[in-house]
mmCIF file of C-alpha atoms in Angstrom:
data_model
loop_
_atom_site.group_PDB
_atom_site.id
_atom_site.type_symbol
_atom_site.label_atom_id
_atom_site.label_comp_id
_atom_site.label_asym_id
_atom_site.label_seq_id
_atom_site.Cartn_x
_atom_site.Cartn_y
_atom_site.Cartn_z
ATOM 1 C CA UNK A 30 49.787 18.608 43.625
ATOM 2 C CA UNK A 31 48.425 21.761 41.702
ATOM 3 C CA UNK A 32 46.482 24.346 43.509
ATOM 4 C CA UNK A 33 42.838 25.125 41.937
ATOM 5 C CA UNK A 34 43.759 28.239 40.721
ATOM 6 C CA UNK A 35 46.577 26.695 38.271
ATOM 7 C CA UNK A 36 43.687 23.662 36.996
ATOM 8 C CA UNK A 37 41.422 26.595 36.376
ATOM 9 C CA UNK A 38 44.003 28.385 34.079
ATOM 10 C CA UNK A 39 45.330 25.447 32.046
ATOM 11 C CA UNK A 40 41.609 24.286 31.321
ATOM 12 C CA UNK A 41 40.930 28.099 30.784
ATOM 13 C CA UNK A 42 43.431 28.414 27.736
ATOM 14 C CA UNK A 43 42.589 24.845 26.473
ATOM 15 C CA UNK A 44 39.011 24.840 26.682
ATOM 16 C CA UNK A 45 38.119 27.998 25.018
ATOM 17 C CA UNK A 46 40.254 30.325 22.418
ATOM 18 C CA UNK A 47 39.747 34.361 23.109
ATOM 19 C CA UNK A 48 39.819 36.387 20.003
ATOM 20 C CA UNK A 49 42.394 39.207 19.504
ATOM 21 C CA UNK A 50 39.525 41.196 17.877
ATOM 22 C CA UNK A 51 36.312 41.597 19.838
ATOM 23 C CA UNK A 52 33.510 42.169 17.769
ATOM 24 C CA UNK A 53 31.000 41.765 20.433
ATOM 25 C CA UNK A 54 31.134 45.876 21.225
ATOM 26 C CA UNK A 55 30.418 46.842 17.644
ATOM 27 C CA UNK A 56 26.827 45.085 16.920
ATOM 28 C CA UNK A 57 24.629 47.378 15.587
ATOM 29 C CA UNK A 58 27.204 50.483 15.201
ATOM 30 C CA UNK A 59 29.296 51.912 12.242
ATOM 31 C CA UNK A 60 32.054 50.313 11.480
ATOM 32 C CA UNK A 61 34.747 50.888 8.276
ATOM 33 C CA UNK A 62 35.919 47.644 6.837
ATOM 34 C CA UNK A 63 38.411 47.301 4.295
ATOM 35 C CA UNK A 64 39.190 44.253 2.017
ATOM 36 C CA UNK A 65 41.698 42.339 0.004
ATOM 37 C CA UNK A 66 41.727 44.185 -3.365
ATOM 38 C CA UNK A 67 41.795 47.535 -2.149
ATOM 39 C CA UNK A 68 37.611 47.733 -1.631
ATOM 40 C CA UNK A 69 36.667 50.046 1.186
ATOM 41 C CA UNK A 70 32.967 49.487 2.482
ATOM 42 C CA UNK A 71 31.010 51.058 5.523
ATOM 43 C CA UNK A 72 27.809 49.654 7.356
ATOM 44 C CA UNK A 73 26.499 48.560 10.001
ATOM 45 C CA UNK A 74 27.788 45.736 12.080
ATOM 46 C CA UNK A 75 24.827 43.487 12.418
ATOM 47 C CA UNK A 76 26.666 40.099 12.841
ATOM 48 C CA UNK A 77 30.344 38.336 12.656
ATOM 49 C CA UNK A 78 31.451 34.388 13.016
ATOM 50 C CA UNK A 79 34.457 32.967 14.516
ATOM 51 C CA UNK A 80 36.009 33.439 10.670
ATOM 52 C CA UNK A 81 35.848 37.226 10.892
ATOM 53 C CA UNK A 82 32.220 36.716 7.978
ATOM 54 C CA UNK A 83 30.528 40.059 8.677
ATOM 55 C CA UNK A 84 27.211 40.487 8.009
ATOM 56 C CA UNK A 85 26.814 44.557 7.482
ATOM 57 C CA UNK A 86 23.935 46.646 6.646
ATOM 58 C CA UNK A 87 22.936 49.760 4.758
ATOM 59 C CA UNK A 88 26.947 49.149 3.534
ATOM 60 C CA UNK A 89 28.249 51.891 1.639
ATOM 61 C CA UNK A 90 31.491 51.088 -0.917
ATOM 62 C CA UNK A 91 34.040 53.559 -1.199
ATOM 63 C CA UNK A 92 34.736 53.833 -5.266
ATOM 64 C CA UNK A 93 38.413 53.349 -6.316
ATOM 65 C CA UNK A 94 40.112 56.323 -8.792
ATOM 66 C CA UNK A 95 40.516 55.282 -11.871
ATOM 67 C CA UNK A 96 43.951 56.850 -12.292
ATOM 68 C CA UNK A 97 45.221 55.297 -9.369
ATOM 69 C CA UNK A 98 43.150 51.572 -8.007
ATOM 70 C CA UNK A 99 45.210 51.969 -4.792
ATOM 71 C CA UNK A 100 43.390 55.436 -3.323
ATOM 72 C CA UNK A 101 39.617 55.776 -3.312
ATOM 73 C CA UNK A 102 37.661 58.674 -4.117
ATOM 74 C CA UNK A 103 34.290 60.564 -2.234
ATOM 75 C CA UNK A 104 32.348 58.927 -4.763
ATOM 76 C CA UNK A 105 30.147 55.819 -3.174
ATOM 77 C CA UNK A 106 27.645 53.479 -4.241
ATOM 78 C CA UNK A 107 25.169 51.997 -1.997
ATOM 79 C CA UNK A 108 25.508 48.221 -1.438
ATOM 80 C CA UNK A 109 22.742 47.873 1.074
ATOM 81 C CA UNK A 110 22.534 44.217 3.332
ATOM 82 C CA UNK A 111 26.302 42.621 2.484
ATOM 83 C CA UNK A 112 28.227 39.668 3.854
ATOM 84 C CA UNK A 113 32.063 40.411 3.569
ATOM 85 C CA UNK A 114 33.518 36.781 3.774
ATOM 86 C CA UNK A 115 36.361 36.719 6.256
ATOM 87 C CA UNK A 116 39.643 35.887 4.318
ATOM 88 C CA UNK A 117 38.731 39.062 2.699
ATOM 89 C CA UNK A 118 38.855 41.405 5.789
ATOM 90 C CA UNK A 119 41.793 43.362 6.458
ATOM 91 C CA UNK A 120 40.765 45.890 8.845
ATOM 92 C CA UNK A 121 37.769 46.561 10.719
ATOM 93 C CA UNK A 122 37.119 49.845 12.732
ATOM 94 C CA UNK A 123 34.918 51.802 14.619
ATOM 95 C CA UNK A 124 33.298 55.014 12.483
ATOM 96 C CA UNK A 125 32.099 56.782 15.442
ATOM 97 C CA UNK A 126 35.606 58.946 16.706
ATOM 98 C CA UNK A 127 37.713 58.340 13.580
ATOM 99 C CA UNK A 128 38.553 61.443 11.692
ATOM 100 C CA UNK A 129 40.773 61.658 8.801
ATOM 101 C CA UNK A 130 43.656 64.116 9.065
ATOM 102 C CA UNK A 131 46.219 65.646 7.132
ATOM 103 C CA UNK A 132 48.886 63.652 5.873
ATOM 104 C CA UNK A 133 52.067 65.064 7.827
ATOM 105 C CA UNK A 134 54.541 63.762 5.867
ATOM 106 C CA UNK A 135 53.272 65.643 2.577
ATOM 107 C CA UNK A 136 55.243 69.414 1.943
ATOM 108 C CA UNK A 137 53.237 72.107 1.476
ATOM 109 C CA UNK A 138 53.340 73.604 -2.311
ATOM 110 C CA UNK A 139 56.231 76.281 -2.099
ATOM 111 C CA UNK A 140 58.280 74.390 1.309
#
């Protein structure tokens, strides 16, 4: 005879899937998302489905250099109220306490 803890976990991983990314915390904050393609676009989180489809606004795209498609560039162009379809998304993160650094594994001119 099971004990009512071990029913309660077997119809607790059956009955409803957890997500490894919880979007839940960044409604209505900045968040960076890159896509498939090598776009780069910031906004505001305003909604998400279970297929990772954001919904961002006032979304920003990061503009690609023409020299090289795989780095972007300062330059942006404002997208405004965007839906990035999920089997697009790569990477979604926070804005708020991300701050690019110097690459490390670059010499300095003259090493």
């Amino acid at each position: 005879m099971r004990s009512s803890s071990e029913t309660r976990k077997k119809s607790d991983m059956s009955g409803r899937k957890e997500t490894v990314l919880d979007l839940a915390k960044f409604v209505d904050k900045g968040v960076q998302v890159k896509l498939t393609g090598g776009r780069q676009v910031t906004g505001t989180l305003k909604g998400y489905d279970q297929l990772l489809n954001l919904v961002l606004d006032e979304a920003v795209e990061f503009l690609r250099d023409p020299d090289d498609p795989l780095k972007t560039t300062d330059q942006t162009r404002s997208l405004g109220l965007i839906v990035c379809r999920g089997t697009a998304v790569m990477l979604v993160s926070p804005t708020d306490g991300t701050d690019e650094i110097a690459n490390p594994f670059i010499e300095a001119d003259g090493a």
